[in-house]
Amino acid sequence: MLAFILRRVMQSVVVLFVMSLIVFSMINLVGDPVDMLVNPESLPEEIDRVRRDFGLDQPAYVQYWKFLTGALAGDLGNSFIFGRPALALMVERFPATLELATSALIIAITVGLPLGIYAGLRPNGWGTRIIMGGSVLGISVPTFWLGLMMIIVFSVILGWLPVSGRGETAVFLGIESSLFTLDGLKHLILPATNLALFKIAMVIRLTRAGTEEVMAQDYIKFARAKGLSSKRIVRAHLLPNILIPIITVLGIEFGTLIAFATVTESIFAWPGLGKLVIDAIVNLDRPIVVAYLLFVVALFLVLNLVVDIIYAVLDPRVRLQGEGG
Amino acid sequence: MNQLKLLSIQGLRTEFPTPDGPLAAVSGVDLEVTRGDVLGIVGESGSGKTVLGLSIMGLVDRPGRVTAGRIAFGGTEITNYSEAQWQGLRGNRIAMIFQDPTTSLNPVQRIGVQMIEAIQAHRDVSTDAARQIVREAMVRVGINSPDERLEAYPHQFSGGMRQRVVIATALLNEPDLIIADEPTTALDVTVQAQILRDMRRLCRDTGMALIWVSHDLGVVAQIAHRVAVMYAGRIVEQGATEVMLKSPSHPYTAGLMASMPANAPRGQRLVSIPGGLPQLSNLPKGCSFAPRCAHATTACDVLPELSPTSPDHAVRCVSPLQERS
């Protein structure tokens, strides 16, 4: 196990390095950040001064070298706009996104798993047709449109929930989160549900496919021949088998929830990472964009590793490479 | 030994609906099994022998169902049992063993868990007590060091060992009847011989009845007291094993015996029955075997009854073969 993890960490460092090279060269091809930073009517000398101050007058490879040495020391550069370290800005915003993504994931599992199992156990039932129809909608209707509709219906027309923003937060067990206040929860419901909708549909489809496949297996027939109740068969024989593929997919999907919550965060003005990076892209705030992309890559690397480890724990047939036996 | 009829089946018909109308996988089957009896059911794939076994267990996959006939077990009619009543019977009074031991066990649960649950589904015993019963059952089927084995997963066992685990599981609640659906087909010949020997011994020692379903007349001859031959959903010949092997009356049974490698003269091609099993949706009028039968006449256009030729022998044929001298 340890050898496996070590090797994966080494691979991850290589991937991160290559990624930083790609991101850095690509972003140098896009626009001139100085245009965004100075008044268009400034004197040429003033523009040159700003360019020098940010080190943008240097050749790209010198800029990259500076970035790389800084990154190894944990410094991903200062934001052009905020004038503060990019990393610190991200760390500030991360809890809001994590909270949103985690809530969305929990909603997706608690809603999607039971519905998927139900649909898989009764492939021809009316309930199944409704569930599967709903899941087609969930997968095909764009998130941003649904988000806007939810705001119109639940906030504007019905007035039940706040329109946007993150509500009050409270500290509980050393974690600051809006999950611990009523106002925070109210603010969280719409964006989290919006972000979860696509995943709910995905979990339903995955679960249903898995359920149908597993229920046709001989070991389910043998379990029934042993006289087990349906409840026991679902809990002890169906669930552990369908959870293996579902966890694999959801582990990676959790990454996409965090990385691509941008749309939902923009619609609901949720002060998370996604909103930060969208603003940074608009303003050509290069350090933030680079830091964000590297963060996303690192996130996926870690999630992949975690999924592999969970996989090995859940499925006794899987032994991680580098582990004896 | 109590000669009470343990299992009595009359006119059993199991149908599967298809777009072209219902398809009878089992049709007009009458069977009787007394305590301690070993009945062999022989037939090709698709002859309905597996569906017959599943019908007795109430395990026919929907939308298939028993549409006519009666099944009585231990003097009680069980044909219209509710699912809860079936659960009380299955694995408790009637146990079933399936063909492929590599797929009969849940790959992600420990052997011990899968065996203990079979006991606790029917008896209110502690896990420790159940574990003791499991150990004894494992020793009975020839599994050494049961304590170690209980903690293992199915993939850590060989095919033969897995089938022993399945058999031990079937034995746990000391059922009155075991239905074994080709339990040795997936195993190699030496393991097959061991399992046959063990099953014979178990039946003798415990007095339980056994229905051994197989496509292999040779295997059935080694274990069964009586044999029923199935063709296209019907029993075509039934009788004491020695009588039937000595003088098969139905041309199909005779064909099966002639095609057994052990009965073929050395150096000659094996005899095979011309043609293939008819489509259940398109059965010939009268005797289903007539199109493949060398002895068929116009009289075969009417379905013959299963009628006795001697006290322990019945055949469904208008012109049964004469006893060989």
GROMACS .gro file of N, CA, C and O in nm, chain A residues 47-87:
model
  164
   47ILE      N    1   0.280   5.292  -1.850
   47ILE     CA    2   0.249   5.154  -1.889
   47ILE      C    3   0.373   5.068  -1.876
   47ILE      O    4   0.368   4.957  -1.820
   48ASP      N    5   0.485   5.119  -1.921
   48ASP     CA    6   0.610   5.043  -1.911
   48ASP      C    7   0.646   5.016  -1.765
   48ASP      O    8   0.696   4.908  -1.732
   49ARG      N    9   0.617   5.113  -1.680
   49ARG     CA   10   0.650   5.095  -1.539
   49ARG      C   11   0.568   4.979  -1.480
   49ARG      O   12   0.620   4.892  -1.411
   50VAL      N   13   0.437   4.980  -1.512
   50VAL     CA   14   0.350   4.874  -1.461
   50VAL      C   15   0.400   4.739  -1.513
   50VAL      O   16   0.409   4.640  -1.438
   51ARG      N   17   0.434   4.737  -1.644
   51ARG     CA   18   0.482   4.612  -1.704
   51ARG      C   19   0.606   4.562  -1.630
   51ARG      O   20   0.618   4.443  -1.600
   52ARG      N   21   0.698   4.656  -1.597
   52ARG     CA   22   0.820   4.616  -1.526
   52ARG      C   23   0.786   4.567  -1.385
   52ARG      O   24   0.838   4.468  -1.338
   53ASP      N   25   0.694   4.638  -1.320
   53ASP     CA   26   0.659   4.603  -1.181
   53ASP      C   27   0.608   4.460  -1.172
   53ASP      O   28   0.638   4.388  -1.077
   54PHE      N   29   0.529   4.420  -1.268
   54PHE     CA   30   0.474   4.284  -1.264
   54PHE      C   31   0.566   4.182  -1.331
   54PHE      O   32   0.531   4.065  -1.345
   55GLY      N   33   0.682   4.230  -1.378
   55GLY     CA   34   0.778   4.138  -1.441
   55GLY      C   35   0.733   4.091  -1.577
   55GLY      O   36   0.782   3.990  -1.627
   56LEU      N   37   0.637   4.162  -1.637
   56LEU     CA   38   0.583   4.116  -1.765
   56LEU      C   39   0.670   4.157  -1.883
   56LEU      O   40   0.643   4.123  -1.996
   57ASP      N   41   0.777   4.237  -1.853
   57ASP     CA   42   0.868   4.276  -1.960
   57ASP      C   43   0.971   4.168  -1.988
   57ASP      O   44   1.039   4.169  -2.089
   58GLN      N   45   0.983   4.073  -1.898
   58GLN     CA   46   1.081   3.965  -1.911
   58GLN      C   47   1.034   3.864  -2.017
   58GLN      O   48   0.914   3.851  -2.041
   59PRO      N   49   1.130   3.790  -2.079
   59PRO     CA   50   1.090   3.682  -2.170
   59PRO      C   51   1.009   3.576  -2.094
   59PRO      O   52   1.027   3.559  -1.973
   60ALA      N   53   0.926   3.504  -2.169
   60ALA     CA   54   0.834   3.408  -2.106
   60ALA      C   55   0.909   3.305  -2.023
   60ALA      O   56   0.866   3.270  -1.913
   61TYR      N   57   1.027   3.257  -2.074
   61TYR     CA   58   1.094   3.149  -1.999
   61TYR      C   59   1.149   3.200  -1.866
   61TYR      O   60   1.153   3.129  -1.767
   62VAL      N   61   1.186   3.329  -1.861
   62VAL     CA   62   1.231   3.386  -1.733
   62VAL      C   63   1.114   3.395  -1.636
   62VAL      O   64   1.124   3.358  -1.519
   63GLN      N   65   0.998   3.438  -1.691
   63GLN     CA   66   0.877   3.445  -1.608
   63GLN      C   67   0.841   3.308  -1.553
   63GLN      O   68   0.803   3.293  -1.438
   64TYR      N   69   0.854   3.208  -1.641
   64TYR     CA   70   0.819   3.073  -1.598
   64TYR      C   71   0.913   3.025  -1.491
   64TYR      O   72   0.872   2.964  -1.391
   65TRP      N   73   1.043   3.051  -1.510
   65TRP     CA   74   1.143   3.008  -1.411
   65TRP      C   75   1.113   3.070  -1.275
   65TRP      O   76   1.115   3.003  -1.172
   66LYS      N   77   1.080   3.200  -1.277
   66LYS     CA   78   1.046   3.270  -1.153
   66LYS      C   79   0.925   3.203  -1.087
   66LYS      O   80   0.921   3.180  -0.966
   67PHE      N   81   0.825   3.174  -1.172
   67PHE     CA   82   0.702   3.113  -1.121
   67PHE      C   83   0.734   2.977  -1.058
   67PHE      O   84   0.688   2.944  -0.949
   68LEU      N   85   0.817   2.898  -1.131
   68LEU     CA   86   0.845   2.762  -1.086
   68LEU      C   87   0.920   2.763  -0.953
   68LEU      O   88   0.884   2.691  -0.860
   69THR      N   89   1.024   2.847  -0.943
   69THR     CA   90   1.100   2.851  -0.818
   69THR      C   91   1.010   2.899  -0.705
   69THR      O   92   1.015   2.848  -0.593
   70GLY      N   93   0.923   2.996  -0.738
   70GLY     CA   94   0.829   3.045  -0.638
   70GLY      C   95   0.734   2.935  -0.594
   70GLY      O   96   0.710   2.914  -0.475
   71ALA      N   97   0.682   2.859  -0.695
   71ALA     CA   98   0.583   2.756  -0.667
   71ALA      C   99   0.642   2.649  -0.575
   71ALA      O  100   0.575   2.599  -0.484
   72LEU      N  101   0.770   2.616  -0.598
   72LEU     CA  102   0.833   2.514  -0.514
   72LEU      C  103   0.843   2.561  -0.370
   72LEU      O  104   0.844   2.481  -0.277
   73ALA      N  105   0.848   2.694  -0.352
   73ALA     CA  106   0.853   2.747  -0.217
   73ALA      C  107   0.712   2.777  -0.165
   73ALA      O  108   0.694   2.840  -0.062
   74GLY      N  109   0.611   2.736  -0.242
   74GLY     CA  110   0.473   2.754  -0.196
   74GLY      C  111   0.416   2.891  -0.232
   74GLY      O  112   0.313   2.930  -0.178
   75ASP      N  113   0.481   2.963  -0.323
   75ASP     CA  114   0.431   3.095  -0.361
   75ASP      C  115   0.390   3.092  -0.508
   75ASP      O  116   0.473   3.077  -0.596
   76LEU      N  117   0.261   3.103  -0.534
   76LEU     CA  118   0.212   3.094  -0.672
   76LEU      C  119   0.196   3.232  -0.734
   76LEU      O  120   0.127   3.249  -0.833
   77GLY      N  121   0.259   3.334  -0.674
   77GLY     CA  122   0.253   3.469  -0.730
   77GLY      C  123   0.138   3.550  -0.670
   77GLY      O  124   0.049   3.494  -0.606
   78ASN      N  125   0.144   3.680  -0.691
   78ASN     CA  126   0.038   3.768  -0.639
   78ASN      C  127  -0.065   3.795  -0.747
   78ASN      O  128  -0.031   3.806  -0.865
   79SER      N  129  -0.189   3.808  -0.704
   79SER     CA  130  -0.294   3.846  -0.797
   79SER      C  131  -0.266   3.986  -0.849
   79SER      O  132  -0.228   4.075  -0.772
   80PHE      N  133  -0.280   4.008  -0.980
   80PHE     CA  134  -0.261   4.142  -1.036
   80PHE      C  135  -0.365   4.237  -0.981
   80PHE      O  136  -0.337   4.354  -0.957
   81ILE      N  137  -0.485   4.187  -0.966
   81ILE     CA  138  -0.597   4.273  -0.928
   81ILE      C  139  -0.598   4.304  -0.779
   81ILE      O  140  -0.606   4.418  -0.737
   82PHE      N  141  -0.590   4.194  -0.698
   82PHE     CA  142  -0.603   4.214  -0.553
   82PHE      C  143  -0.469   4.246  -0.487
   82PHE      O  144  -0.465   4.290  -0.374
   83GLY      N  145  -0.359   4.219  -0.559
   83GLY     CA  146  -0.227   4.245  -0.503
   83GLY      C  147  -0.194   4.155  -0.385
   83GLY      O  148  -0.109   4.186  -0.303
   84ARG      N  149  -0.263   4.043  -0.374
   84ARG     CA  150  -0.238   3.951  -0.263
   84ARG      C  151  -0.200   3.815  -0.321
   84ARG      O  152  -0.231   3.786  -0.437
   85PRO      N  153  -0.138   3.729  -0.240
   85PRO     CA  154  -0.097   3.597  -0.292
   85PRO      C  155  -0.217   3.519  -0.348
   85PRO      O  156  -0.323   3.515  -0.285
   86ALA      N  157  -0.198   3.459  -0.467
   86ALA     CA  158  -0.307   3.386  -0.532
   86ALA      C  159  -0.352   3.269  -0.445
   86ALA      O  160  -0.472   3.239  -0.433
   87LEU      N  161  -0.255   3.204  -0.383
   87LEU     CA  162  -0.285   3.087  -0.302
   87LEU      C  163  -0.375   3.125  -0.184
   87LEU      O  164  -0.474   3.057  -0.156
   0.00000   0.00000   0.00000
